Amino acid sequence: MNKTLSLLKPIFCALCLCVAAGACTPGAHAEPVHGTQTLPAPKAPEFEGIDRWINSPPLTMAGLRGKVVLVEFWTYSCINCIHVMPYMKQWHQRYQPAGLTVIGVHTPEYGYEKIARNVDAAVKRFGIEYPVAQDNAFATWNAYHNRYWPALYLIDRDGHVVYEHFGEGGYAQTEAKIQQLLQAR
């Protein structure tokens, strides 16, 4: 029995390394959302069931028409979200004057992440200045059919979701898409 286990251990370790390498590959989960002349990219869903807004009055997709919008689903104790945060903050600072609106949709993974004062403290601790929607009931999360933290959705000036990225990485690709959308009129 021990001999069999000792033979299987290297195989198991190799399989784990393959799975981990695939899951952590930067850009592995980036996806342009293509439309056609007859069927455009899907419209971005409205912000639904938001408990409250931080750093902003309530926003709507209809009210953001004409702007490029970057929606990020995140939660404050997710290490992957924390790793993406510096890029979100940079893009907000760099591209807001050119017409980009960054919106964080805080959707809790754990019960303590639903508590308003905890979310407020995290927004302050991380120095987030862009609008944050607190989505405790997962209503906006579900409207986007989202399943990941972090998840980025880029929305063009006409309100269509034209790019998605799930997880860490792909920062240059995402920034290039932001620039492309801001240059399009």
PDB file of N, CA, C and O in Angstrom, residues 132-165:
ATOM      1  N   VAL A 132     -18.095  52.860  -5.699  1.00  0.00           N
ATOM      2  CA  VAL A 132     -18.233  51.451  -5.307  1.00  0.00           C
ATOM      3  C   VAL A 132     -19.701  51.212  -4.971  1.00  0.00           C
ATOM      4  O   VAL A 132     -20.282  51.909  -4.136  1.00  0.00           O
ATOM      5  N   ALA A 133     -20.273  50.207  -5.624  1.00  0.00           N
ATOM      6  CA  ALA A 133     -21.651  49.791  -5.364  1.00  0.00           C
ATOM      7  C   ALA A 133     -21.608  48.555  -4.473  1.00  0.00           C
ATOM      8  O   ALA A 133     -20.880  47.610  -4.772  1.00  0.00           O
ATOM      9  N   GLN A 134     -22.359  48.573  -3.391  1.00  0.00           N
ATOM     10  CA  GLN A 134     -22.384  47.423  -2.484  1.00  0.00           C
ATOM     11  C   GLN A 134     -23.549  46.518  -2.901  1.00  0.00           C
ATOM     12  O   GLN A 134     -24.715  46.860  -2.744  1.00  0.00           O
ATOM     13  N   ASP A 135     -23.207  45.348  -3.428  1.00  0.00           N
ATOM     14  CA  ASP A 135     -24.159  44.412  -4.038  1.00  0.00           C
ATOM     15  C   ASP A 135     -24.334  43.173  -3.155  1.00  0.00           C
ATOM     16  O   ASP A 135     -24.046  42.058  -3.574  1.00  0.00           O
ATOM     17  N   ASN A 136     -24.837  43.360  -1.939  1.00  0.00           N
ATOM     18  CA  ASN A 136     -24.946  42.258  -0.986  1.00  0.00           C
ATOM     19  C   ASN A 136     -25.872  41.134  -1.436  1.00  0.00           C
ATOM     20  O   ASN A 136     -25.670  39.986  -1.078  1.00  0.00           O
ATOM     21  N   ALA A 137     -26.881  41.445  -2.224  1.00  0.00           N
ATOM     22  CA  ALA A 137     -27.850  40.433  -2.653  1.00  0.00           C
ATOM     23  C   ALA A 137     -27.462  39.767  -3.978  1.00  0.00           C
ATOM     24  O   ALA A 137     -28.221  38.957  -4.497  1.00  0.00           O
ATOM     25  N   PHE A 138     -26.300  40.118  -4.521  1.00  0.00           N
ATOM     26  CA  PHE A 138     -25.797  39.541  -5.778  1.00  0.00           C
ATOM     27  C   PHE A 138     -26.710  39.866  -6.969  1.00  0.00           C
ATOM     28  O   PHE A 138     -26.684  39.171  -7.980  1.00  0.00           O
ATOM     29  N   ALA A 139     -27.505  40.912  -6.881  1.00  0.00           N
ATOM     30  CA  ALA A 139     -28.439  41.239  -7.962  1.00  0.00           C
ATOM     31  C   ALA A 139     -27.702  41.702  -9.225  1.00  0.00           C
ATOM     32  O   ALA A 139     -28.006  41.246 -10.330  1.00  0.00           O
ATOM     33  N   THR A 140     -26.740  42.605  -9.071  1.00  0.00           N
ATOM     34  CA  THR A 140     -25.971  43.052 -10.234  1.00  0.00           C
ATOM     35  C   THR A 140     -25.051  41.938 -10.707  1.00  0.00           C
ATOM     36  O   THR A 140     -24.903  41.702 -11.910  1.00  0.00           O
ATOM     37  N   TRP A 141     -24.430  41.237  -9.776  1.00  0.00           N
ATOM     38  CA  TRP A 141     -23.599  40.060 -10.088  1.00  0.00           C
ATOM     39  C   TRP A 141     -24.384  39.109 -10.993  1.00  0.00           C
ATOM     40  O   TRP A 141     -23.897  38.676 -12.030  1.00  0.00           O
ATOM     41  N   ASN A 142     -25.612  38.783 -10.600  1.00  0.00           N
ATOM     42  CA  ASN A 142     -26.439  37.861 -11.377  1.00  0.00           C
ATOM     43  C   ASN A 142     -26.887  38.463 -12.705  1.00  0.00           C
ATOM     44  O   ASN A 142     -26.996  37.751 -13.707  1.00  0.00           O
ATOM     45  N   ALA A 143     -27.131  39.772 -12.736  1.00  0.00           N
ATOM     46  CA  ALA A 143     -27.521  40.425 -13.986  1.00  0.00           C
ATOM     47  C   ALA A 143     -26.415  40.295 -15.038  1.00  0.00           C
ATOM     48  O   ALA A 143     -26.693  40.186 -16.229  1.00  0.00           O
ATOM     49  N   TYR A 144     -25.165  40.300 -14.592  1.00  0.00           N
ATOM     50  CA  TYR A 144     -24.020  40.124 -15.488  1.00  0.00           C
ATOM     51  C   TYR A 144     -23.698  38.651 -15.725  1.00  0.00           C
ATOM     52  O   TYR A 144     -22.781  38.339 -16.482  1.00  0.00           O
ATOM     53  N   HIS A 145     -24.390  37.757 -15.054  1.00  0.00           N
ATOM     54  CA  HIS A 145     -24.092  36.315 -15.114  1.00  0.00           C
ATOM     55  C   HIS A 145     -22.644  36.063 -14.708  1.00  0.00           C
ATOM     56  O   HIS A 145     -21.961  35.219 -15.270  1.00  0.00           O
ATOM     57  N   ASN A 146     -22.192  36.819 -13.731  1.00  0.00           N
ATOM     58  CA  ASN A 146     -20.815  36.732 -13.275  1.00  0.00           C
ATOM     59  C   ASN A 146     -20.638  35.538 -12.343  1.00  0.00           C
ATOM     60  O   ASN A 146     -21.563  35.133 -11.651  1.00  0.00           O
ATOM     61  N   ARG A 147     -19.408  34.999 -12.300  1.00  0.00           N
ATOM     62  CA  ARG A 147     -19.101  33.871 -11.427  1.00  0.00           C
ATOM     63  C   ARG A 147     -17.731  33.992 -10.759  1.00  0.00           C
ATOM     64  O   ARG A 147     -17.305  33.069 -10.098  1.00  0.00           O
ATOM     65  N   TYR A 148     -17.045  35.132 -10.958  1.00  0.00           N
ATOM     66  CA  TYR A 148     -15.653  35.217 -10.522  1.00  0.00           C
ATOM     67  C   TYR A 148     -15.355  36.503  -9.773  1.00  0.00           C
ATOM     68  O   TYR A 148     -15.953  37.536 -10.030  1.00  0.00           O
ATOM     69  N   TRP A 149     -14.366  36.419  -8.873  1.00  0.00           N
ATOM     70  CA  TRP A 149     -13.740  37.579  -8.250  1.00  0.00           C
ATOM     71  C   TRP A 149     -12.271  37.516  -8.630  1.00  0.00           C
ATOM     72  O   TRP A 149     -11.657  36.453  -8.408  1.00  0.00           O
ATOM     73  N   PRO A 150     -11.653  38.505  -9.081  1.00  0.00           N
ATOM     74  CA  PRO A 150     -12.242  39.695  -9.682  1.00  0.00           C
ATOM     75  C   PRO A 150     -12.700  39.401 -11.107  1.00  0.00           C
ATOM     76  O   PRO A 150     -12.198  38.486 -11.760  1.00  0.00           O
ATOM     77  N   ALA A 151     -13.628  40.194 -11.566  1.00  0.00           N
ATOM     78  CA  ALA A 151     -14.114  40.112 -12.949  1.00  0.00           C
ATOM     79  C   ALA A 151     -14.232  41.535 -13.474  1.00  0.00           C
ATOM     80  O   ALA A 151     -14.782  42.397 -12.799  1.00  0.00           O
ATOM     81  N   LEU A 152     -13.688  41.762 -14.659  1.00  0.00           N
ATOM     82  CA  LEU A 152     -13.713  43.087 -15.281  1.00  0.00           C
ATOM     83  C   LEU A 152     -14.581  43.049 -16.533  1.00  0.00           C
ATOM     84  O   LEU A 152     -14.467  42.121 -17.340  1.00  0.00           O
ATOM     85  N   TYR A 153     -15.428  44.050 -16.666  1.00  0.00           N
ATOM     86  CA  TYR A 153     -16.282  44.196 -17.841  1.00  0.00           C
ATOM     87  C   TYR A 153     -16.086  45.599 -18.392  1.00  0.00           C
ATOM     88  O   TYR A 153     -16.324  46.578 -17.683  1.00  0.00           O
ATOM     89  N   LEU A 154     -15.657  45.696 -19.649  1.00  0.00           N
ATOM     90  CA  LEU A 154     -15.503  46.993 -20.309  1.00  0.00           C
ATOM     91  C   LEU A 154     -16.720  47.248 -21.180  1.00  0.00           C
ATOM     92  O   LEU A 154     -17.135  46.383 -21.964  1.00  0.00           O
ATOM     93  N   ILE A 155     -17.278  48.428 -21.031  1.00  0.00           N
ATOM     94  CA  ILE A 155     -18.509  48.804 -21.705  1.00  0.00           C
ATOM     95  C   ILE A 155     -18.218  50.021 -22.574  1.00  0.00           C
ATOM     96  O   ILE A 155     -17.641  51.009 -22.094  1.00  0.00           O
ATOM     97  N   ASP A 156     -18.609  49.943 -23.837  1.00  0.00           N
ATOM     98  CA  ASP A 156     -18.325  51.045 -24.760  1.00  0.00           C
ATOM     99  C   ASP A 156     -19.296  52.207 -24.546  1.00  0.00           C
ATOM    100  O   ASP A 156     -20.209  52.134 -23.722  1.00  0.00           O
ATOM    101  N   ARG A 157     -19.096  53.287 -25.301  1.00  0.00           N
ATOM    102  CA  ARG A 157     -19.890  54.509 -25.132  1.00  0.00           C
ATOM    103  C   ARG A 157     -21.379  54.308 -25.441  1.00  0.00           C
ATOM    104  O   ARG A 157     -22.212  55.086 -25.004  1.00  0.00           O
ATOM    105  N   ASP A 158     -21.683  53.253 -26.186  1.00  0.00           N
ATOM    106  CA  ASP A 158     -23.078  52.950 -26.518  1.00  0.00           C
ATOM    107  C   ASP A 158     -23.724  51.997 -25.510  1.00  0.00           C
ATOM    108  O   ASP A 158     -24.876  51.603 -25.692  1.00  0.00           O
ATOM    109  N   GLY A 159     -22.972  51.601 -24.484  1.00  0.00           N
ATOM    110  CA  GLY A 159     -23.530  50.755 -23.442  1.00  0.00           C
ATOM    111  C   GLY A 159     -23.427  49.268 -23.693  1.00  0.00           C
ATOM    112  O   GLY A 159     -24.103  48.474 -23.030  1.00  0.00           O
ATOM    113  N   HIS A 160     -22.545  48.845 -24.607  1.00  0.00           N
ATOM    114  CA  HIS A 160     -22.369  47.421 -24.897  1.00  0.00           C
ATOM    115  C   HIS A 160     -21.152  46.863 -24.163  1.00  0.00           C
ATOM    116  O   HIS A 160     -20.097  47.507 -24.131  1.00  0.00           O
ATOM    117  N   VAL A 161     -21.281  45.673 -23.621  1.00  0.00           N
ATOM    118  CA  VAL A 161     -20.144  44.968 -23.020  1.00  0.00           C
ATOM    119  C   VAL A 161     -19.290  44.444 -24.172  1.00  0.00           C
ATOM    120  O   VAL A 161     -19.738  43.613 -24.958  1.00  0.00           O
ATOM    121  N   VAL A 162     -18.052  44.947 -24.273  1.00  0.00           N
ATOM    122  CA  VAL A 162     -17.200  44.589 -25.403  1.00  0.00           C
ATOM    123  C   VAL A 162     -15.944  43.824 -24.993  1.00  0.00           C
ATOM    124  O   VAL A 162     -15.173  43.402 -25.855  1.00  0.00           O
ATOM    125  N   TYR A 163     -15.746  43.641 -23.694  1.00  0.00           N
ATOM    126  CA  TYR A 163     -14.542  42.950 -23.215  1.00  0.00           C
ATOM    127  C   TYR A 163     -14.807  42.443 -21.810  1.00  0.00           C
ATOM    128  O   TYR A 163     -15.425  43.135 -20.996  1.00  0.00           O
ATOM    129  N   GLU A 164     -14.319  41.228 -21.538  1.00  0.00           N
ATOM    130  CA  GLU A 164     -14.409  40.635 -20.203  1.00  0.00           C
ATOM    131  C   GLU A 164     -13.046  40.070 -19.833  1.00  0.00           C
ATOM    132  O   GLU A 164     -12.335  39.556 -20.694  1.00  0.00           O
ATOM    133  N   HIS A 165     -12.712  40.163 -18.564  1.00  0.00           N
ATOM    134  CA  HIS A 165     -11.490  39.518 -18.062  1.00  0.00           C
ATOM    135  C   HIS A 165     -11.777  38.992 -16.665  1.00  0.00           C
ATOM    136  O   HIS A 165     -12.302  39.721 -15.817  1.00  0.00           O
TER     137      HIS A 165
END
